[in-house]
mmCIF file of C-alpha atoms in Angstrom:
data_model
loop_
_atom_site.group_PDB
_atom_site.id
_atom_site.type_symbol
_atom_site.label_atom_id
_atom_site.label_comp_id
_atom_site.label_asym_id
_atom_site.label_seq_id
_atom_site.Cartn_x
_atom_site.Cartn_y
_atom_site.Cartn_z
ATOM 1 C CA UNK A 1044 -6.942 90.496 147.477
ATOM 2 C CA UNK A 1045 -5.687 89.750 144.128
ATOM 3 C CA UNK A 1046 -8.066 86.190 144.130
ATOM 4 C CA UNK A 1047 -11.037 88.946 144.793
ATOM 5 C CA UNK A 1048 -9.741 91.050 141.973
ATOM 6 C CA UNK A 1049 -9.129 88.475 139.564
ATOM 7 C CA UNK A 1050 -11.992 86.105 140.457
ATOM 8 C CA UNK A 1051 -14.617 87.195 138.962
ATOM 9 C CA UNK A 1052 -12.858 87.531 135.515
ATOM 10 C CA UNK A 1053 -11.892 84.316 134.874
ATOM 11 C CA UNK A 1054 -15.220 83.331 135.935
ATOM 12 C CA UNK A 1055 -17.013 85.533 133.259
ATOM 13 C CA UNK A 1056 -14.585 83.752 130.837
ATOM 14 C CA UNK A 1057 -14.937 80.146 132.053
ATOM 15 C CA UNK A 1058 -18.836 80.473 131.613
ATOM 16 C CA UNK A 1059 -18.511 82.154 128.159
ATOM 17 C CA UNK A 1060 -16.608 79.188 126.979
ATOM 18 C CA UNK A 1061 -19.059 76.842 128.542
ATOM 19 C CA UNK A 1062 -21.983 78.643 127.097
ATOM 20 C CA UNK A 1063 -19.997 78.685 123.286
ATOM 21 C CA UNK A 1064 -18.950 75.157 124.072
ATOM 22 C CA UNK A 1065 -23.188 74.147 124.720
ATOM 23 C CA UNK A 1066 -24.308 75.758 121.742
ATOM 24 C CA UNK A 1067 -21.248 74.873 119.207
ATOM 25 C CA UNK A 1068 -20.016 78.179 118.220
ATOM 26 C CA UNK A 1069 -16.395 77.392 120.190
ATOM 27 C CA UNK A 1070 -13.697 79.672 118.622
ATOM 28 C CA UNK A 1071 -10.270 79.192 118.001
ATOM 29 C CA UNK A 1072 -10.042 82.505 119.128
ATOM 30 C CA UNK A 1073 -12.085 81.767 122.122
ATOM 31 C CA UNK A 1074 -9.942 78.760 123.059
ATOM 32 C CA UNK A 1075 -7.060 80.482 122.726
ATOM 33 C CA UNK A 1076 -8.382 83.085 125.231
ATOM 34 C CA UNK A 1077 -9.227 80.666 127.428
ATOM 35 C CA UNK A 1078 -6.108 79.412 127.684
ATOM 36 C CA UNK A 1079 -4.372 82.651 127.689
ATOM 37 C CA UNK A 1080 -6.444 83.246 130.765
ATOM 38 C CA UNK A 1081 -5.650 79.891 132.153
ATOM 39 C CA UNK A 1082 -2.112 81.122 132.072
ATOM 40 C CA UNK A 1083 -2.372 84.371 133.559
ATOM 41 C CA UNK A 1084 -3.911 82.364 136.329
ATOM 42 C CA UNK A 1085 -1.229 79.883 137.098
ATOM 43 C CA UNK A 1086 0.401 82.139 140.005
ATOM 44 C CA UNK A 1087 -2.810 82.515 141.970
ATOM 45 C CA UNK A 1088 -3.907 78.672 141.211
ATOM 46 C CA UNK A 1089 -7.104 79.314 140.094
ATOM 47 C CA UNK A 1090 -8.846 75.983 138.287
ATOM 48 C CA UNK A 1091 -11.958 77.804 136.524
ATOM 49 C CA UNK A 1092 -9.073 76.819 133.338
ATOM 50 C CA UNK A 1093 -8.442 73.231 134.346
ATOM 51 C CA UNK A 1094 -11.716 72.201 135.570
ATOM 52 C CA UNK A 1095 -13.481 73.375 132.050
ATOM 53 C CA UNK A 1096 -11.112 71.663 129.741
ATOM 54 C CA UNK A 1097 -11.653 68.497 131.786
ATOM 55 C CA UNK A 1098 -15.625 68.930 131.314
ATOM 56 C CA UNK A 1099 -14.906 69.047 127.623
ATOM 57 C CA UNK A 1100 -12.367 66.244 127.627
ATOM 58 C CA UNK A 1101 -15.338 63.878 129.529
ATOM 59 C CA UNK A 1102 -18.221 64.884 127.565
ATOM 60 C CA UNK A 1103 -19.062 62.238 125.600
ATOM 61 C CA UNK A 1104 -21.126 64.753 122.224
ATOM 62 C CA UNK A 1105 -18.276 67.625 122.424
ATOM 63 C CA UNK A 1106 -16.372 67.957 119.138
ATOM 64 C CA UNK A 1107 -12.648 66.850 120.123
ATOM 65 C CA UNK A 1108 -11.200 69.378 117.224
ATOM 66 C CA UNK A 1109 -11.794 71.776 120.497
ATOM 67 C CA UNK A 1110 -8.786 69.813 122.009
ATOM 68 C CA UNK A 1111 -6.744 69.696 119.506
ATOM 69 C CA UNK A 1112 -7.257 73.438 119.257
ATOM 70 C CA UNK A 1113 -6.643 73.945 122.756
ATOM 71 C CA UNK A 1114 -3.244 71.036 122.433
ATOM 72 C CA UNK A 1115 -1.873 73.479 119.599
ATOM 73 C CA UNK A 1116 -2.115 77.006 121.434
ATOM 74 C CA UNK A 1117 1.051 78.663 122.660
ATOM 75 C CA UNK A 1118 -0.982 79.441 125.516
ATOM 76 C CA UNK A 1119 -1.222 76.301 126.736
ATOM 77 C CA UNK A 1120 2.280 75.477 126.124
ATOM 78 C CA UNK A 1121 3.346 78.264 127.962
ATOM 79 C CA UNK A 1122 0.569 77.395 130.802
ATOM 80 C CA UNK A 1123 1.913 73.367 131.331
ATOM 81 C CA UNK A 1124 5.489 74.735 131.744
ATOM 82 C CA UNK A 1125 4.670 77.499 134.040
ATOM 83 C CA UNK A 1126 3.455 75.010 136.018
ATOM 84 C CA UNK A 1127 6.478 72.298 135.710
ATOM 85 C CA UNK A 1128 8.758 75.105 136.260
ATOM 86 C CA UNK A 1129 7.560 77.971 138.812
ATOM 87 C CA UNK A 1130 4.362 76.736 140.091
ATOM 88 C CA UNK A 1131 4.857 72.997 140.841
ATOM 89 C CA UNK A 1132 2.669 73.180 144.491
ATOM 90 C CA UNK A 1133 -0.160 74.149 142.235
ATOM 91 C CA UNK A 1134 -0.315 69.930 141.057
ATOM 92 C CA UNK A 1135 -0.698 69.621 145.024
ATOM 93 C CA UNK A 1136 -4.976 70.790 143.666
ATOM 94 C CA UNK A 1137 -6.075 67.774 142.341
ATOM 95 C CA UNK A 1138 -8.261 69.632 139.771
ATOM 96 C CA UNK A 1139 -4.737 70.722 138.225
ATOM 97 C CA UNK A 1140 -3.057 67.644 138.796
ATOM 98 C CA UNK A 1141 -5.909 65.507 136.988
ATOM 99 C CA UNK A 1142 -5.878 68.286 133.875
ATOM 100 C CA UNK A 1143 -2.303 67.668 133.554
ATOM 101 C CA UNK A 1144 -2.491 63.868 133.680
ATOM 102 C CA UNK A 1145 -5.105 64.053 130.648
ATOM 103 C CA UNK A 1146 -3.115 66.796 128.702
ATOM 104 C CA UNK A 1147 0.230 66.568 129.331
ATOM 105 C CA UNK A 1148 1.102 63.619 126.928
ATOM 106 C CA UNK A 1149 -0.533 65.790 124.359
ATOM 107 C CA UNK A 1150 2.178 68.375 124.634
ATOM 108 C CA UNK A 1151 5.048 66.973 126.150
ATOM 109 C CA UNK A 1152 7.315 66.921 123.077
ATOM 110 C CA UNK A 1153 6.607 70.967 122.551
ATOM 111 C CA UNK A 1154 7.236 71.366 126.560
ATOM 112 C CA UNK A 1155 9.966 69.451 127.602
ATOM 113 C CA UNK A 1156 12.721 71.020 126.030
ATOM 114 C CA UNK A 1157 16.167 71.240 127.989
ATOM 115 C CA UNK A 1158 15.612 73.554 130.353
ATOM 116 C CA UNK A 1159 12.749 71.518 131.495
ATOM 117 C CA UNK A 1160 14.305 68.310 131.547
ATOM 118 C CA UNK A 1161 17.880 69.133 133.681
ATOM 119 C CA UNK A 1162 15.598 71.328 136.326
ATOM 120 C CA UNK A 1163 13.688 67.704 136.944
ATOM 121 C CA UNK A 1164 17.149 66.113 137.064
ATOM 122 C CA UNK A 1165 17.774 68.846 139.860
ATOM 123 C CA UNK A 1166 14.743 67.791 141.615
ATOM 124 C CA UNK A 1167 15.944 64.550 141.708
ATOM 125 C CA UNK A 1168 19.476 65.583 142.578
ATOM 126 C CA UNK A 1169 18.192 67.664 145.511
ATOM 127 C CA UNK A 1170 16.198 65.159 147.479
ATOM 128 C CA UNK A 1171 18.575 62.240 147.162
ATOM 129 C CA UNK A 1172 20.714 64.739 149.071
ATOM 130 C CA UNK A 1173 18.054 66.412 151.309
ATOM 131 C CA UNK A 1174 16.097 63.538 152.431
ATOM 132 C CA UNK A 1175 18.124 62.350 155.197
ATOM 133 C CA UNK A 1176 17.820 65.414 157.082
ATOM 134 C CA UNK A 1177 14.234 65.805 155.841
ATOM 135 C CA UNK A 1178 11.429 66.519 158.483
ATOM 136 C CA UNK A 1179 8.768 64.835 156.122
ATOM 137 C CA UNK A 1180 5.980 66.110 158.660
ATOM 138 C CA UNK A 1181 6.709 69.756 157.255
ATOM 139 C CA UNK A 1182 7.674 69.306 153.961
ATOM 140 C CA UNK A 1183 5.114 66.452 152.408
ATOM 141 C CA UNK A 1184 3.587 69.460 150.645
ATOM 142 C CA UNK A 1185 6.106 70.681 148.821
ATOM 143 C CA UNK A 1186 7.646 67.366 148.238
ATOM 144 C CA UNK A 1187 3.871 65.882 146.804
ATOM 145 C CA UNK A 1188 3.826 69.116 144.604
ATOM 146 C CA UNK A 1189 7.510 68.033 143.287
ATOM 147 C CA UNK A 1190 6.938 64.595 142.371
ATOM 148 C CA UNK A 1191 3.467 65.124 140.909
ATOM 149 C CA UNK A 1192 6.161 67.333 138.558
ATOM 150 C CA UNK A 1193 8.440 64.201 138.011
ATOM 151 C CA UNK A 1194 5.410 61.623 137.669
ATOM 152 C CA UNK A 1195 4.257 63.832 134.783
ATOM 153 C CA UNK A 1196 8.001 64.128 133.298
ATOM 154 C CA UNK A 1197 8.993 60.664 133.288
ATOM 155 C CA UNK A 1198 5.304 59.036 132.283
ATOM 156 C CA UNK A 1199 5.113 59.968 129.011
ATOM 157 C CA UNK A 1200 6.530 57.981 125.880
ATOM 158 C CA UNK A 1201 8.763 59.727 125.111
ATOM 159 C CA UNK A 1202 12.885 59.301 125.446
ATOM 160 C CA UNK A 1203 13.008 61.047 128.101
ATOM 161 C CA UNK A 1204 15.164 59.307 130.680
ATOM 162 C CA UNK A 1205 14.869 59.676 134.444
ATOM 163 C CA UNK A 1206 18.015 60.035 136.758
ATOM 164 C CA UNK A 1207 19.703 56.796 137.388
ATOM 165 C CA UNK A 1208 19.161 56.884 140.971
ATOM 166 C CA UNK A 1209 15.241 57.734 141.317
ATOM 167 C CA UNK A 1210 14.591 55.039 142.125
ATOM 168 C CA UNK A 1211 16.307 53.985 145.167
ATOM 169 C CA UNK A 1212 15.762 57.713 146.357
ATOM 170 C CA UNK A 1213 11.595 57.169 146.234
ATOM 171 C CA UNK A 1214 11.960 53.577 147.696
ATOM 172 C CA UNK A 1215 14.604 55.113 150.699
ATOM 173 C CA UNK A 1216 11.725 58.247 150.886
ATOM 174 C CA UNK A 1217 9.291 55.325 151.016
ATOM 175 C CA UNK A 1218 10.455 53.561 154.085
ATOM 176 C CA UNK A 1219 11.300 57.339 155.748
ATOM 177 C CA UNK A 1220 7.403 58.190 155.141
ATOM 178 C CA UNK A 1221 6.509 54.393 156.489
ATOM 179 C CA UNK A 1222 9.453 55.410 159.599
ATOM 180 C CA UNK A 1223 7.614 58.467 160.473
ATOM 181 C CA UNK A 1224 3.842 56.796 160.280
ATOM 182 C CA UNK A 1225 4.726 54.526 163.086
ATOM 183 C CA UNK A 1226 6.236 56.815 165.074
ATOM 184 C CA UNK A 1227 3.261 58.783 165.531
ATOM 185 C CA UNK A 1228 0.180 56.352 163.917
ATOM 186 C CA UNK A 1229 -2.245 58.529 165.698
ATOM 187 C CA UNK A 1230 -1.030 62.077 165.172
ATOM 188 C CA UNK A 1231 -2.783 64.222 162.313
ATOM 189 C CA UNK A 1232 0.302 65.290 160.418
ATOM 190 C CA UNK A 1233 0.077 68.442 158.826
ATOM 191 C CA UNK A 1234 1.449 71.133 157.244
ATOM 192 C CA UNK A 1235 3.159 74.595 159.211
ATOM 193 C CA UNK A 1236 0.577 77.395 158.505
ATOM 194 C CA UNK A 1237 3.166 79.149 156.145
ATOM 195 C CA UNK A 1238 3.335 76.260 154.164
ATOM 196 C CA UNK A 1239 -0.338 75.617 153.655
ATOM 197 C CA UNK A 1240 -1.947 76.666 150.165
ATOM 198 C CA UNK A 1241 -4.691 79.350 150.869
ATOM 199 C CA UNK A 1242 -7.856 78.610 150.845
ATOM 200 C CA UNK A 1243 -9.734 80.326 147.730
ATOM 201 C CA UNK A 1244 -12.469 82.174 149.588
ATOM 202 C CA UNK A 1245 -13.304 84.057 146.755
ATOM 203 C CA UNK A 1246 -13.311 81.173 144.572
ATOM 204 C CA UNK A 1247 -16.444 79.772 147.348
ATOM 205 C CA UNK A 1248 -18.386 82.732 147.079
ATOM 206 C CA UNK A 1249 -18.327 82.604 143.261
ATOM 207 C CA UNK A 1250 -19.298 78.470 143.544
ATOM 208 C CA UNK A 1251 -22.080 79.773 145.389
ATOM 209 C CA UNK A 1252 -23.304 82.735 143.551
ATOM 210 C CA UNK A 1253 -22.820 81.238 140.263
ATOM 211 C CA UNK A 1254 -24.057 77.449 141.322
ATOM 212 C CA UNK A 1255 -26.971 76.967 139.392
ATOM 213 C CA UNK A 1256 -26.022 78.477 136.155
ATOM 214 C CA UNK A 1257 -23.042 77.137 135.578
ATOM 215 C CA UNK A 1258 -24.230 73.802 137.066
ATOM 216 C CA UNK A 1259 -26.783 74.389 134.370
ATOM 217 C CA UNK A 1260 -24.117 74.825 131.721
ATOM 218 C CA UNK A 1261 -22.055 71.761 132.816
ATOM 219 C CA UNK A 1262 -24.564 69.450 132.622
ATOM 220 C CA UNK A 1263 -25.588 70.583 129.426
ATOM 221 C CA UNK A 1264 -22.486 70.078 127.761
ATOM 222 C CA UNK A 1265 -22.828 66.303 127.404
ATOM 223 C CA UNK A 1266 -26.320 65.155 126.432
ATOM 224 C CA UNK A 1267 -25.219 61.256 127.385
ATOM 225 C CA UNK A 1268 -23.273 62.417 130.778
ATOM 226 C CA UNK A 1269 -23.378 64.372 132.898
ATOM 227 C CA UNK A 1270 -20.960 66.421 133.557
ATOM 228 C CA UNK A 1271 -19.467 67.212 137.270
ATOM 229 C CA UNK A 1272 -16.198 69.192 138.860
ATOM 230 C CA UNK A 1273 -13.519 67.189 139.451
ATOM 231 C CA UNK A 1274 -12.740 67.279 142.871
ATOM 232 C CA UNK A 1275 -10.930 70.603 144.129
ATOM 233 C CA UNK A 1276 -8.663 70.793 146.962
ATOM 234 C CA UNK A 1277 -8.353 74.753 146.809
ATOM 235 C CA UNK A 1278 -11.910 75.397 147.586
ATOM 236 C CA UNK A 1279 -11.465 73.114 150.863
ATOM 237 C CA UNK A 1280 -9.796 73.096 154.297
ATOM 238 C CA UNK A 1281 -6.097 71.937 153.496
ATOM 239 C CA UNK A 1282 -5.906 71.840 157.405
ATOM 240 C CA UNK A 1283 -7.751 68.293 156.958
ATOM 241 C CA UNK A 1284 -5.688 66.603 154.495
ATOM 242 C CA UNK A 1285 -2.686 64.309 155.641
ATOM 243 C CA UNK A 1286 -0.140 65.579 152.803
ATOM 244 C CA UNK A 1287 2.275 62.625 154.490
ATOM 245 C CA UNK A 1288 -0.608 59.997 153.058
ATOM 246 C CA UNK A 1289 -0.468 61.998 150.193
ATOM 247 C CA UNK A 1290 2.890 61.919 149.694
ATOM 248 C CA UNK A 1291 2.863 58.115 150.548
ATOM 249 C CA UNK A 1292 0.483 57.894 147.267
ATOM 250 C CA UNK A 1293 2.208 59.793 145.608
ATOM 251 C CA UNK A 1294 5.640 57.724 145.951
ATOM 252 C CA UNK A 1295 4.049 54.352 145.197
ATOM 253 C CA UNK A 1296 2.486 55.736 142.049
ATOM 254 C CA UNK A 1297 5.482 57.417 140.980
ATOM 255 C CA UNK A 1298 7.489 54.095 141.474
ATOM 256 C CA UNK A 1299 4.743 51.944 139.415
ATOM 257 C CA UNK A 1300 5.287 54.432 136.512
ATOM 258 C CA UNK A 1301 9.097 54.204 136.552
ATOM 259 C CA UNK A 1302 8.804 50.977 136.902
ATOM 260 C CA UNK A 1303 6.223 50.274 133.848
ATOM 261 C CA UNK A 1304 8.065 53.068 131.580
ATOM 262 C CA UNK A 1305 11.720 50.713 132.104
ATOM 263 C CA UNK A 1306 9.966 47.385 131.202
ATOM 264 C CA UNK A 1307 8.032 49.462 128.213
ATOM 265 C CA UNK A 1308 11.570 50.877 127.329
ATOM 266 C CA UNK A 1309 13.478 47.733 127.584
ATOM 267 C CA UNK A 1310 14.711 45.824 123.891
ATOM 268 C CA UNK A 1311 12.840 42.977 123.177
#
C-alpha cells in the first residue's frame, strides 16, 4: 500500500530531474529535492533516486558540477547513512548497491562519523560469534545486505580500520558457505518467505506505463551513450536468486578489498 501511495511521486520527481537534467536547467534546488526524496524513500527501497544519479554519473556530455551538487547536500548525507545504519538489506538491490559503490567514497569522511564506525565493528563482532550456529540457507540475505555495509566501510581511503579479526571470520564464513554448497549442490537455496524483500509491483506497473518516455529521457541524457537502468533486483522475482551464491560473492570480494586496503595501508 504505501509503494502504491508513494510510487507515483517519486516517479513525477525522478522524470522532472531527468527532463531538467536533458535540457540543462538542473537546480541546486532541484538536486537537493531529489535527494531529499531519495531519502524519504530509503524505508520502502525505492531506486527511482539511485538509478537517476547513476544515469548522470555514466553520461558521458552531463555537467559533473551536478555531482558535486548532489556530493554536498545534507540530503544525501543523511540518505548514505540511513542506509549504513537502518536499512542495510536495501544494498541486497543491486541498483542501490552499485549507487553506493560510485558515491560513497565521495562522502565517506562527512558519513562515517563514530556512531557509524563502532555499529560496523558490531557487525563484525556479531557474526564472529553467530556464525557457528548460523543456518546460512536462511540468513544469506541478511548477511549479503550486512557485508555489502562493511565492503563499503572498509574500501574507502580513508583511516578507517577494520576489526582485527575480519578476516579470519569471512575466510571461516567462506569455507561454511563452500560446507553447505556440497551438502546440497543441487538444491535451490533460498530465502524463508518472511525474509524475502517484496517485490515492487507498483514499481512494474509504473516501468510499464512510463516506458517510453522516460526511456526517451534516458537516452537523451548522453548524446555519445546511451544511457540504460542498471540492473534492479526489486522489480524481479527474489524467489530466483541463490542469495548463498550471492553471499559467496560477496565474501570473496569483501576479502580482496581488505586484503588490497592492508597492502595499500602498509609503510613502505
Amino acid at each position: 500500500a504505501l509503494h502504491q501511495f508513494y510510487a507515483p511521486y517519486h516517479s513525477f520527481v525522478d522524470v522532472m530531474c531527468r527532463l531538467a537534467i536533458n535540457h540543462n536547467c538542473m537546480t541546486e534546488n532541484l538536486v537537493n529535492l531529489s535527494a531529499m526524496v531519495g531519502f524519504e524513500a530509503v524505508p520502502l527501497h525505492l531506486t527511482y533516486f539511485p538509478k537517476l544519479w547513476l544515469d548522470i554519473h555514466q553520461a558521458q556530455n552531463v555537467d559533473r558540477k551536478y555531482i558535486t551538487m548532489l556530493t554536498n547536500s545534507n540530503y544525501f548525507a543523511d540518505y548514505v547513512e540511513s542506509v549504513l545504519l537502518d536499512e542495510r538489506l536495501s544494498l541486497n538491490i543491486n541498483v542501490i548497491y552499485d549507487f553506493l559503490v560510485t558515491y560513497f567514497p565521495k562522502v565517506a569522511p562527512q558519513v562515517l562519523s563514530d556512531n557509524t564506525c563502532q555499529l560496523m565493528e558490531t557487525l563484525v563482532n556479531t557474526l564472529g560469534k553467530t556464525l557457528p550456529s548460523t543456518d546460512l540457507t536462511t540468513t544469506a540475505y541478511k548477511l549479503n545486505g550486512e557485508l555489502r555495509a562493511l565492503s563499503l566501510v572498509y574500501s574507502v581511503e580513508l583511516p578507517v580500520v577494520p576489526p582485527p579479526d575480519l578476516l579470519a571470520i569471512l575466510n571461516n564464513l567462506q569455507a561454511r558457505i563452500l560446507e553447505v554448497t556440497e551438502e546440497s549442490p543441487n538444491k535451490k537455496r533460498k530465502i524463508e518467505e518472511e525474509e524475502k524483500p517484496p517485490v515492487k509491483e507498483v514499481e512494474k506497473e509504473e516501468k510499464v506505463e512510463e516506458s517510453n518516455k522516460i526511456e526517451e529521457v534516458k537516452a537523451s541524457c548522453s548524446k555519445d551513450k546511451d544511457v540504460s537502468s542498471t540492473n534492479d533486483d526489486s522489480t524481479s522475482s527474489n524467489a530466483d536468486v541463490d542469495w548463498l551464491d550471492r553471499l559467496q560473492s560477496t565474501v570473496t570480494s569483501l576479502i580482496a578489498a581488505l586484503q588490497q586496503k592492508s597492502a595499500r595501508d602498509e609503510p613502505t
